[in-house]
Amino acid sequence: MKIAVAGTGYVGLVTGVCLASKGHEVTCVDVDENKVKIMKNGDSPIYEPGLSELMKEHKNNLVFTTDYEEAYREAEVIFIGVGTPEKQDGSANLSYVFEVAKQIAQTVQRDCVVVIKSTVPIGTNDKIESYIRDKQKNKDVCIYVASNPEFLSQGTAVKDTLCASRIVIGVEEVFPGEVLKKVYEKFDVPKLIVKRRSAEMIKYASNDFLALKISYINEIANLCEIVGANIEEVTEGMGYDARIGHRFLNAGIGYGGSCFPKDVKALIKTAEKNGYPMRVLKAVEEVNEAQKSILFEKLLKHYNGDLKGKQIALWGLAFKPETDDMREAPALVLIDKLIEAGASVKVYDPIAMDECKRRIGDKVVYATDMYDAVLDADALLLVTEWKEFRMPSWGVLKKTMKKAVVIDGRNIYEKSELQELEIVYACVGR
Ligand code: NAD
């Protein structure tokens, strides 16, 4: 099928490439000329395992362009995968989605289905359909809007798309549902056809439930520290209960990224607009905000409230491993707090260094590798659990750090091993 995808971020590009891998002719559109240039050269502008390889393998089914008219005019299906970041009041900013809707209305010359993959508040698909039908230039064509929320995780996006847990299709009529079934014909995964508003809600309810699991376990971890229980033993014991499961029960320094924080806020806002208080999600958010500061609090306590002149090393900047994304990363909160307290910060991340430079420039010192980061440091804070941080040479660290102090925000080190080596060690909930 002839498919266009608007937006080549983590969702749009992965969707486009995976659809091309199933034989569709896909044109990916982005307004960012630099990104398009990189993709035209056969490379991926984002770091996502397996994506570049799949792009190269299916390059004959893929076109990259900034020319939306060329892409949308004759497309049978147009996916919208542009960003829906949070506005200052916490609600979703839909300006990018509406901009694409406007471009579609101006250009489409055949019947087509517009598929909203971006995460949008309940009722947005209805509004987009009315908007396009009202503004469409060619009144002879019929344009349908379908909701098809995305559930991929950054770092495993390609696998999550090709072997999705489910494909949710939200439609109000039979035709767009049939078209989407054809689009996903070669995806051997469960497909669920529901009403558009249910599809929109499935996305928020799923993401926010995962955020809730994280905040819940972080609260339990904090209490474990106070009452002398070990969060890892606790979550192992909890996870065997099939109703609970082991996933998303890792205590740490709070959730970040481009989705959980904004999707929790957006659903609170949707509820508020509809006169409903959404108490659970407000608590989820409050716990998460506090959790982002716990490494800082632990460090401050170790140095008796004075971090002036201290040199602090950070391992990990991305909001999670296997991505270069730093949107809402706990590392950013931590860096600000450390600098505010008078410390200097040296950072290392295997992939997200450029992204960090782009965001905060020379606020911090950029190390050449993980061992350079800890040279003369008064403490090491483990922020993102990249594989290469899991088994460091403690001997080297002890020799090169000014003070052997390690604060582990992801509980990846063995407490007893570090204590034996006389390294001061703190973690979360153990
Ligand atoms: P992103 O910021 O990585 O990418 C968005 C892209 O859209 C950018 O490249 C931008 O230049 C482009 N764009 C903006 N306006 C455009 C226009 N008029 N035409 C064409 N391109 C345009 O965003 P993302 O992380 O891929 O997220 C996209 C949506 O998917 C959001 O609603 C997000 O909530 C949702 N989502 C994201 C994830 C994730 O893990 N990132 C997972 C599930 C759902």
GROMACS .gro file of C-alpha atoms and ligand atoms in nm:
model
  474
    1MET     CA    1   0.000   0.000   0.000
    2LYS     CA    2   0.103   0.361  -0.053
    3ILE     CA    3   0.163   0.505   0.294
    4ALA     CA    4   0.286   0.842   0.420
    5VAL     CA    5   0.417   0.902   0.771
    6ALA     CA    6   0.427   1.253   0.918
    7GLY     CA    7   0.711   1.295   1.170
    8THR     CA    8   1.028   1.088   1.179
    9GLY     CA    9   1.092   1.076   1.553
   10TYR     CA   10   1.108   0.759   1.762
   11VAL     CA   11   0.751   0.667   1.669
   12GLY     CA   12   0.719   0.795   1.312
   13LEU     CA   13   1.048   0.666   1.177
   14VAL     CA   14   1.022   0.326   1.343
   15THR     CA   15   0.663   0.291   1.216
   16GLY     CA   16   0.764   0.393   0.863
   17VAL     CA   17   1.062   0.161   0.849
   18CYS     CA   18   0.870  -0.136   0.995
   19LEU     CA   19   0.583  -0.084   0.750
   20ALA     CA   20   0.836  -0.068   0.464
   21SER     CA   21   0.985  -0.395   0.590
   22LYS     CA   22   0.643  -0.557   0.534
   23GLY     CA   23   0.635  -0.446   0.170
   24HIS     CA   24   0.449  -0.115   0.186
   25GLU     CA   25   0.571   0.185  -0.014
   26VAL     CA   26   0.641   0.440   0.257
   27THR     CA   27   0.716   0.811   0.232
   28CYS     CA   28   0.839   0.965   0.555
   29VAL     CA   29   0.790   1.339   0.594
   30ASP     CA   30   0.960   1.569   0.839
   31VAL     CA   31   0.989   1.946   0.867
   32ASP     CA   32   1.344   1.910   0.998
   33GLU     CA   33   1.564   1.941   0.688
   34ASN     CA   34   1.870   1.820   0.870
   35LYS     CA   35   1.697   1.497   0.976
   36VAL     CA   36   1.571   1.438   0.622
   37LYS     CA   37   1.921   1.490   0.484
   38ILE     CA   38   2.061   1.227   0.722
   39MET     CA   39   1.786   0.980   0.628
   40LYS     CA   40   1.832   1.041   0.256
   41ASN     CA   41   2.194   0.940   0.309
   42GLY     CA   42   2.068   0.609   0.448
   43ASP     CA   43   2.130   0.683   0.818
   44SER     CA   44   1.897   0.714   1.115
   45PRO     CA   45   1.889   1.052   1.290
   46ILE     CA   46   1.800   0.882   1.621
   47TYR     CA   47   1.971   0.604   1.813
   48GLU     CA   48   1.746   0.299   1.823
   49PRO     CA   49   1.888  -0.054   1.815
   50GLY     CA   50   1.833  -0.229   1.479
   51LEU     CA   51   1.675   0.074   1.310
   52SER     CA   52   1.962   0.176   1.079
   53GLU     CA   53   2.005  -0.183   0.961
   54LEU     CA   54   1.634  -0.221   0.881
   55MET     CA   55   1.634   0.117   0.702
   56LYS     CA   56   1.921   0.006   0.481
   57GLU     CA   57   1.766  -0.334   0.412
   58HIS     CA   58   1.437  -0.183   0.293
   59LYS     CA   59   1.563   0.136   0.134
   60ASN     CA   60   1.381   0.057  -0.191
   61ASN     CA   61   1.046   0.090  -0.011
   62LEU     CA   62   1.140   0.413   0.166
   63VAL     CA   63   1.140   0.776   0.056
   64PHE     CA   64   1.235   1.066   0.287
   65THR     CA   65   1.120   1.417   0.215
   66THR     CA   66   1.022   1.756   0.353
   67ASP     CA   67   0.769   1.792   0.070
   68TYR     CA   68   0.441   1.698   0.239
   69GLU     CA   69   0.235   1.764  -0.069
   70GLU     CA   70   0.423   1.500  -0.267
   71ALA     CA   71   0.382   1.257   0.022
   72TYR     CA   72   0.014   1.309   0.107
   73ARG     CA   73  -0.144   1.377  -0.235
   74GLU     CA   74  -0.188   1.014  -0.347
   75ALA     CA   75  -0.139   0.828  -0.016
   76GLU     CA   76  -0.395   0.562   0.079
   77VAL     CA   77  -0.301   0.593   0.445
   78ILE     CA   78  -0.132   0.881   0.627
   79PHE     CA   79   0.010   0.815   0.973
   80ILE     CA   80   0.057   1.112   1.204
   81GLY     CA   81   0.346   1.054   1.445
   82VAL     CA   82   0.447   1.409   1.538
   83GLY     CA   83   0.511   1.518   1.896
   84THR     CA   84   0.244   1.612   2.149
   85PRO     CA   85   0.459   1.767   2.422
   86GLU     CA   86   0.309   1.907   2.739
   87LYS     CA   87   0.202   2.270   2.759
   88GLN     CA   88   0.284   2.477   3.064
   89ASP     CA   89  -0.050   2.388   3.224
   90GLY     CA   90   0.016   2.013   3.175
   91SER     CA   91  -0.227   1.963   2.887
   92ALA     CA   92  -0.106   1.820   2.554
   93ASN     CA   93   0.016   2.061   2.288
   94LEU     CA   94  -0.174   1.956   1.976
   95SER     CA   95  -0.038   2.227   1.746
   96TYR     CA   96   0.190   1.987   1.553
   97VAL     CA   97  -0.092   1.737   1.499
   98PHE     CA   98  -0.326   2.010   1.377
   99GLU     CA   99  -0.054   2.149   1.150
  100VAL     CA  100  -0.026   1.810   0.979
  101ALA     CA  101  -0.408   1.788   0.963
  102LYS     CA  102  -0.411   2.123   0.784
  103GLN     CA  103  -0.146   2.007   0.538
  104ILE     CA  104  -0.345   1.690   0.472
  105ALA     CA  105  -0.666   1.884   0.413
  106GLN     CA  106  -0.489   2.105   0.160
  107THR     CA  107  -0.323   1.830  -0.038
  108VAL     CA  108  -0.509   1.496  -0.039
  109GLN     CA  109  -0.647   1.400  -0.381
  110ARG     CA  110  -0.787   1.050  -0.315
  111ASP     CA  111  -0.992   0.877  -0.047
  112CYS     CA  112  -0.764   0.805   0.242
  113VAL     CA  113  -0.740   0.712   0.608
  114VAL     CA  114  -0.554   0.945   0.841
  115VAL     CA  115  -0.416   0.744   1.132
  116ILE     CA  116  -0.326   0.924   1.453
  117LYS     CA  117  -0.035   0.746   1.622
  118SER     CA  118   0.065   1.041   1.837
  119THR     CA  119  -0.064   1.021   2.192
  120VAL     CA  120  -0.361   1.259   2.199
  121PRO     CA  121  -0.627   1.345   2.459
  122ILE     CA  122  -0.961   1.167   2.441
  123GLY     CA  123  -1.180   1.326   2.175
  124THR     CA  124  -0.892   1.459   1.961
  125ASN     CA  125  -0.952   1.213   1.676
  126ASP     CA  126  -1.310   1.339   1.649
  127LYS     CA  127  -1.184   1.699   1.637
  128ILE     CA  128  -0.919   1.620   1.375
  129GLU     CA  129  -1.173   1.447   1.152
  130SER     CA  130  -1.414   1.742   1.168
  131TYR     CA  131  -1.125   1.983   1.111
  132ILE     CA  132  -0.997   1.800   0.802
  133ARG     CA  133  -1.344   1.749   0.655
  134ASP     CA  134  -1.421   2.114   0.710
  135LYS     CA  135  -1.094   2.238   0.557
  136GLN     CA  136  -1.034   1.983   0.280
  137LYS     CA  137  -0.966   2.149  -0.053
  138ASN     CA  138  -1.083   1.862  -0.272
  139LYS     CA  139  -1.443   1.807  -0.158
  140ASP     CA  140  -1.481   1.496  -0.379
  141VAL     CA  141  -1.256   1.277  -0.167
  142CYS     CA  142  -1.352   1.106   0.156
  143ILE     CA  143  -1.107   1.133   0.445
  144TYR     CA  144  -1.149   0.914   0.754
  145VAL     CA  145  -0.961   0.945   1.081
  146ALA     CA  146  -0.857   0.642   1.285
  147SER     CA  147  -0.678   0.618   1.617
  148ASN     CA  148  -0.386   0.375   1.636
  149PRO     CA  149  -0.192   0.454   1.954
  150GLU     CA  150   0.167   0.344   1.981
  151PHE     CA  151   0.302   0.130   2.266
  152LEU     CA  152   0.670   0.096   2.172
  153SER     CA  153   0.946   0.165   2.424
  154GLN     CA  154   1.257   0.357   2.323
  155GLY     CA  155   1.555   0.125   2.321
  156THR     CA  156   1.345  -0.170   2.194
  157ALA     CA  157   1.126   0.021   1.949
  158VAL     CA  158   1.187  -0.194   1.640
  159LYS     CA  159   1.122  -0.520   1.823
  160ASP     CA  160   0.820  -0.367   1.999
  161THR     CA  161   0.673  -0.268   1.663
  162LEU     CA  162   0.739  -0.589   1.470
  163CYS     CA  163   0.630  -0.809   1.763
  164ALA     CA  164   0.382  -0.572   1.926
  165SER     CA  165   0.191  -0.684   2.235
  166ARG     CA  166  -0.121  -0.564   2.053
  167ILE     CA  167  -0.233  -0.329   1.777
  168VAL     CA  168  -0.520  -0.109   1.888
  169ILE     CA  169  -0.735   0.037   1.613
  170GLY     CA  170  -0.995   0.296   1.705
  171VAL     CA  171  -1.258   0.367   1.440
  172GLU     CA  172  -1.615   0.489   1.407
  173GLU     CA  173  -1.685   0.322   1.071
  174VAL     CA  174  -1.611  -0.013   0.909
  175PHE     CA  175  -1.404   0.116   0.614
  176PRO     CA  176  -1.105   0.269   0.802
  177GLY     CA  177  -1.093  -0.042   1.023
  178GLU     CA  178  -1.068  -0.265   0.714
  179VAL     CA  179  -0.794  -0.043   0.566
  180LEU     CA  180  -0.591  -0.065   0.886
  181LYS     CA  181  -0.635  -0.441   0.903
  182LYS     CA  182  -0.482  -0.453   0.555
  183VAL     CA  183  -0.195  -0.226   0.659
  184TYR     CA  184  -0.116  -0.461   0.948
  185GLU     CA  185  -0.198  -0.784   0.761
  186LYS     CA  186   0.158  -0.914   0.791
  187PHE     CA  187   0.193  -0.831   1.161
  188ASP     CA  188   0.112  -1.155   1.339
  189VAL     CA  189   0.003  -0.997   1.667
  190PRO     CA  190  -0.331  -0.947   1.847
  191LYS     CA  191  -0.543  -0.675   1.685
  192LEU     CA  192  -0.818  -0.499   1.868
  193ILE     CA  193  -1.083  -0.286   1.700
  194VAL     CA  194  -1.250  -0.041   1.937
  195LYS     CA  195  -1.415   0.300   1.930
  196ARG     CA  196  -1.181   0.595   1.877
  197ARG     CA  197  -1.224   0.738   2.228
  198SER     CA  198  -1.152   0.399   2.383
  199ALA     CA  199  -0.835   0.369   2.174
  200GLU     CA  200  -0.719   0.711   2.291
  201MET     CA  201  -0.791   0.616   2.652
  202ILE     CA  202  -0.618   0.275   2.621
  203LYS     CA  203  -0.292   0.460   2.550
  204TYR     CA  204  -0.312   0.697   2.847
  205ALA     CA  205  -0.448   0.434   3.085
  206SER     CA  206  -0.164   0.195   2.991
  207ASN     CA  207   0.121   0.446   3.021
  208ASP     CA  208  -0.012   0.596   3.339
  209PHE     CA  209  -0.059   0.253   3.495
  210LEU     CA  210   0.310   0.179   3.432
  211ALA     CA  211   0.404   0.516   3.584
  212LEU     CA  212   0.186   0.425   3.881
  213LYS     CA  213   0.371   0.095   3.924
  214ILE     CA  214   0.703   0.283   3.930
  215SER     CA  215   0.591   0.544   4.182
  216TYR     CA  216   0.432   0.276   4.398
  217ILE     CA  217   0.747   0.067   4.413
  218ASN     CA  218   0.961   0.375   4.477
  219GLU     CA  219   0.746   0.459   4.779
  220ILE     CA  220   0.776   0.101   4.904
  221ALA     CA  221   1.155   0.125   4.851
  222ASN     CA  222   1.176   0.443   5.054
  223LEU     CA  223   0.982   0.278   5.334
  224CYS     CA  224   1.202  -0.034   5.308
  225GLU     CA  225   1.504   0.185   5.390
  226ILE     CA  226   1.333   0.323   5.697
  227VAL     CA  227   1.204  -0.008   5.834
  228GLY     CA  228   1.504  -0.223   5.738
  229ALA     CA  229   1.355  -0.432   5.457
  230ASN     CA  230   1.527  -0.493   5.120
  231ILE     CA  231   1.330  -0.375   4.817
  232GLU     CA  232   1.488  -0.634   4.587
  233GLU     CA  233   1.375  -0.920   4.806
  234VAL     CA  234   1.037  -0.754   4.836
  235THR     CA  235   0.985  -0.710   4.459
  236GLU     CA  236   1.107  -1.061   4.388
  237GLY     CA  237   0.848  -1.192   4.629
  238MET     CA  238   0.576  -0.969   4.489
  239GLY     CA  239   0.651  -1.041   4.123
  240TYR     CA  240   0.584  -1.414   4.146
  241ASP     CA  241   0.221  -1.327   4.194
  242ALA     CA  242   0.090  -1.346   3.837
  243ARG     CA  243  -0.151  -1.064   3.913
  244ILE     CA  244   0.147  -0.836   3.981
  245GLY     CA  245   0.440  -0.961   3.769
  246HIS     CA  246   0.807  -0.865   3.796
  247ARG     CA  247   0.818  -0.593   3.530
  248PHE     CA  248   0.820  -0.224   3.620
  249LEU     CA  249   0.900  -0.303   3.981
  250ASN     CA  250   1.253  -0.164   3.980
  251ALA     CA  251   1.303   0.096   4.247
  252GLY     CA  252   1.516   0.389   4.139
  253ILE     CA  253   1.524   0.760   4.081
  254GLY     CA  254   1.187   0.802   3.917
  255TYR     CA  255   1.052   0.782   3.566
  256GLY     CA  256   1.150   1.028   3.293
  257GLY     CA  257   1.140   1.036   2.915
  258SER     CA  258   0.908   1.195   2.667
  259CYS     CA  259   0.601   0.990   2.758
  260PHE     CA  260   0.527   0.900   3.121
  261PRO     CA  261   0.566   1.251   3.268
  262LYS     CA  262   0.356   1.422   3.002
  263ASP     CA  263   0.098   1.145   2.973
  264VAL     CA  264   0.035   1.145   3.349
  265LYS     CA  265  -0.006   1.523   3.343
  266ALA     CA  266  -0.229   1.516   3.036
  267LEU     CA  267  -0.472   1.265   3.183
  268ILE     CA  268  -0.490   1.462   3.507
  269LYS     CA  269  -0.571   1.766   3.292
  270THR     CA  270  -0.834   1.580   3.086
  271ALA     CA  271  -0.998   1.465   3.410
  272GLU     CA  272  -0.982   1.816   3.553
  273LYS     CA  273  -1.147   1.962   3.242
  274ASN     CA  274  -1.425   1.709   3.293
  275GLY     CA  275  -1.466   1.787   3.663
  276TYR     CA  276  -1.300   1.469   3.791
  277PRO     CA  277  -1.009   1.494   4.040
  278MET     CA  278  -0.793   1.190   3.938
  279ARG     CA  279  -0.638   1.155   4.285
  280VAL     CA  280  -0.422   0.849   4.215
  281LEU     CA  281  -0.235   1.010   3.926
  282LYS     CA  282  -0.169   1.327   4.122
  283ALA     CA  283   0.002   1.113   4.386
  284VAL     CA  284   0.199   0.926   4.116
  285GLU     CA  285   0.337   1.256   3.994
  286GLU     CA  286   0.415   1.390   4.340
  287VAL     CA  287   0.609   1.077   4.434
  288ASN     CA  288   0.803   1.087   4.109
  289GLU     CA  289   0.908   1.450   4.152
  290ALA     CA  290   1.041   1.374   4.500
  291GLN     CA  291   1.217   1.058   4.382
  292LYS     CA  292   1.425   1.248   4.125
  293SER     CA  293   1.604   1.419   4.416
  294ILE     CA  294   1.691   1.118   4.629
  295LEU     CA  295   2.046   1.067   4.497
  296PHE     CA  296   2.114   1.432   4.569
  297GLU     CA  297   1.970   1.402   4.920
  298LYS     CA  298   2.180   1.094   4.992
  299LEU     CA  299   2.495   1.266   4.869
  300LEU     CA  300   2.417   1.581   5.069
  301LYS     CA  301   2.367   1.372   5.380
  302HIS     CA  302   2.701   1.194   5.326
  303TYR     CA  303   2.882   1.528   5.302
  304ASN     CA  304   2.695   1.676   5.602
  305GLY     CA  305   2.496   1.921   5.391
  306ASP     CA  306   2.794   2.080   5.216
  307LEU     CA  307   2.875   2.005   4.852
  308LYS     CA  308   3.064   2.328   4.781
  309GLY     CA  309   3.376   2.261   4.574
  310LYS     CA  310   3.304   1.888   4.549
  311GLN     CA  311   3.358   1.717   4.215
  312ILE     CA  312   3.078   1.475   4.134
  313ALA     CA  313   3.083   1.215   3.856
  314LEU     CA  314   2.762   1.107   3.681
  315TRP     CA  315   2.740   0.781   3.493
  316GLY     CA  316   2.443   0.796   3.258
  317LEU     CA  317   2.245   1.089   3.120
  318ALA     CA  318   1.974   0.935   2.901
  319PHE     CA  319   1.642   0.875   3.077
  320LYS     CA  320   1.698   0.503   3.027
  321PRO     CA  321   1.958   0.273   2.864
  322GLU     CA  322   1.969   0.211   2.486
  323THR     CA  323   1.844   0.556   2.394
  324ASP     CA  324   1.997   0.899   2.338
  325ASP     CA  325   1.679   1.069   2.461
  326MET     CA  326   1.712   1.308   2.756
  327ARG     CA  327   1.361   1.449   2.761
  328GLU     CA  328   1.258   1.476   3.130
  329ALA     CA  329   1.567   1.275   3.228
  330PRO     CA  330   1.625   1.261   3.606
  331ALA     CA  331   1.993   1.341   3.527
  332LEU     CA  332   1.893   1.696   3.433
  333VAL     CA  333   1.728   1.757   3.772
  334LEU     CA  334   2.029   1.610   3.949
  335ILE     CA  335   2.280   1.822   3.755
  336ASP     CA  336   2.088   2.142   3.839
  337LYS     CA  337   2.074   2.054   4.208
  338LEU     CA  338   2.444   1.967   4.225
  339ILE     CA  339   2.549   2.289   4.053
  340GLU     CA  340   2.314   2.493   4.269
  341ALA     CA  341   2.479   2.337   4.575
  342GLY     CA  342   2.822   2.450   4.454
  343ALA     CA  343   2.952   2.117   4.319
  344SER     CA  344   3.113   2.069   3.978
  345VAL     CA  345   2.985   1.785   3.763
  346LYS     CA  346   3.165   1.558   3.517
  347VAL     CA  347   2.942   1.331   3.310
  348TYR     CA  348   2.968   1.028   3.088
  349ASP     CA  349   2.702   0.847   2.883
  350PRO     CA  350   2.779   0.601   2.602
  351ILE     CA  351   2.526   0.760   2.361
  352ALA     CA  352   2.366   1.074   2.501
  353MET     CA  353   2.673   1.305   2.531
  354ASP     CA  354   2.586   1.512   2.221
  355GLU     CA  355   2.225   1.539   2.329
  356CYS     CA  356   2.340   1.663   2.671
  357LYS     CA  357   2.572   1.921   2.511
  358ARG     CA  358   2.284   2.039   2.294
  359ARG     CA  359   2.063   2.081   2.602
  360ILE     CA  360   2.290   2.222   2.871
  361GLY     CA  361   2.616   2.312   2.694
  362ASP     CA  362   2.915   2.364   2.920
  363LYS     CA  363   2.725   2.356   3.250
  364VAL     CA  364   2.907   2.026   3.310
  365VAL     CA  365   3.239   1.874   3.202
  366TYR     CA  366   3.217   1.595   2.945
  367ALA     CA  367   3.440   1.297   3.019
  368THR     CA  368   3.608   1.094   2.746
  369ASP     CA  369   3.504   0.765   2.907
  370MET     CA  370   3.353   0.627   3.227
  371TYR     CA  371   3.688   0.616   3.408
  372ASP     CA  372   3.780   0.969   3.304
  373ALA     CA  373   3.451   1.081   3.462
  374VAL     CA  374   3.548   0.955   3.809
  375LEU     CA  375   3.906   1.089   3.807
  376ASP     CA  376   3.952   1.292   4.132
  377ALA     CA  377   3.578   1.271   4.201
  378ASP     CA  378   3.437   1.304   4.551
  379ALA     CA  379   3.150   1.073   4.457
  380LEU     CA  380   3.007   0.875   4.168
  381LEU     CA  381   2.633   0.883   4.104
  382LEU     CA  382   2.498   0.601   3.888
  383VAL     CA  383   2.203   0.747   3.701
  384THR     CA  384   2.135   0.527   3.396
  385GLU     CA  385   2.192   0.152   3.407
  386TRP     CA  386   2.381   0.109   3.077
  387LYS     CA  387   2.536  -0.240   3.042
  388GLU     CA  388   2.891  -0.104   3.046
  389PHE     CA  389   2.841   0.047   3.391
  390ARG     CA  390   2.738  -0.284   3.544
  391MET     CA  391   3.082  -0.436   3.608
  392PRO     CA  392   3.335  -0.156   3.649
  393SER     CA  393   3.686  -0.213   3.778
  394TRP     CA  394   3.641  -0.112   4.140
  395GLY     CA  395   4.020  -0.122   4.182
  396VAL     CA  396   4.060   0.157   3.925
  397LEU     CA  397   3.783   0.358   4.085
  398LYS     CA  398   3.934   0.328   4.432
  399LYS     CA  399   4.272   0.439   4.302
  400THR     CA  400   4.153   0.731   4.091
  401MET     CA  401   3.862   0.881   4.284
  402LYS     CA  402   3.941   1.136   4.552
  403LYS     CA  403   3.682   0.971   4.778
  404ALA     CA  404   3.547   0.624   4.714
  405VAL     CA  405   3.177   0.709   4.742
  406VAL     CA  406   2.925   0.543   4.510
  407ILE     CA  407   2.555   0.623   4.510
  408ASP     CA  408   2.364   0.383   4.295
  409GLY     CA  409   2.032   0.514   4.164
  410ARG     CA  410   1.941   0.189   3.989
  411ASN     CA  411   2.044  -0.076   4.241
  412ILE     CA  412   2.283  -0.246   3.999
  413TYR     CA  413   2.577  -0.305   4.236
  414GLU     CA  414   2.624  -0.560   4.514
  415LYS     CA  415   2.619  -0.380   4.844
  416SER     CA  416   2.833  -0.644   5.019
  417GLU     CA  417   3.100  -0.639   4.743
  418LEU     CA  418   3.147  -0.263   4.768
  419GLN     CA  419   3.145  -0.266   5.145
  420GLU     CA  420   3.419  -0.532   5.144
  421LEU     CA  421   3.625  -0.303   4.921
  422GLU     CA  422   3.565  -0.022   5.171
  423ILE     CA  423   3.376   0.185   4.918
  424VAL     CA  424   3.105   0.398   5.076
  425TYR     CA  425   2.789   0.278   4.906
  426ALA     CA  426   2.427   0.386   4.905
  427CYS     CA  427   2.139   0.271   4.688
  428VAL     CA  428   1.758   0.282   4.682
  429GLY     CA  429   1.555   0.077   4.927
  430ARG     CA  430   1.816  -0.184   5.016
  431NAD     P1  431   0.974   1.313   1.834
  431NAD     O1  432   0.980   1.446   1.897
  431NAD     O2  433   1.091   1.221   1.847
  431NAD     O3  434   0.944   1.328   1.678
  431NAD     C1  435   0.847   1.414   1.625
  431NAD     C2  436   0.892   1.453   1.484
  431NAD     O4  437   0.785   1.520   1.418
  431NAD     C3  438   1.011   1.547   1.480
  431NAD     O5  439   1.113   1.491   1.400
  431NAD     C4  440   0.955   1.676   1.418
  431NAD     O6  441   1.050   1.746   1.341
  431NAD     C5  442   0.842   1.619   1.334
  431NAD     N1  443   0.738   1.716   1.293
  431NAD     C6  444   0.686   1.820   1.359
  431NAD     N2  445   0.593   1.883   1.284
  431NAD     C7  446   0.585   1.816   1.167
  431NAD     C8  447   0.507   1.830   1.049
  431NAD     N3  448   0.418   1.929   1.034
  431NAD     N4  449   0.526   1.743   0.949
  431NAD     C9  450   0.618   1.644   0.959
  431NAD     N5  451   0.694   1.626   1.068
  431NAD    C10  452   0.678   1.710   1.171
  431NAD     O7  453   0.844   1.243   1.890
  431NAD     P2  454   0.821   1.089   1.934
  431NAD     O8  455   0.896   1.059   2.058
  431NAD     O9  456   0.837   1.002   1.816
  431NAD    O10  457   0.666   1.094   1.975
  431NAD    C11  458   0.566   1.118   1.879
  431NAD    C12  459   0.431   1.089   1.941
  431NAD    O11  460   0.422   0.950   1.977
  431NAD    C13  461   0.402   1.165   2.071
  431NAD    O12  462   0.265   1.194   2.076
  431NAD    C14  463   0.438   1.065   2.179
  431NAD    O13  464   0.368   1.087   2.298
  431NAD    C15  465   0.393   0.935   2.115
  431NAD     N6  466   0.466   0.816   2.164
  431NAD    C16  467   0.602   0.824   2.183
  431NAD    C17  468   0.669   0.710   2.227
  431NAD    C18  469   0.818   0.716   2.254
  431NAD    O14  470   0.869   0.623   2.317
  431NAD     N7  471   0.890   0.816   2.209
  431NAD    C19  472   0.599   0.589   2.249
  431NAD    C20  473   0.464   0.586   2.224
  431NAD    C21  474   0.396   0.700   2.181
   0.00000   0.00000   0.00000
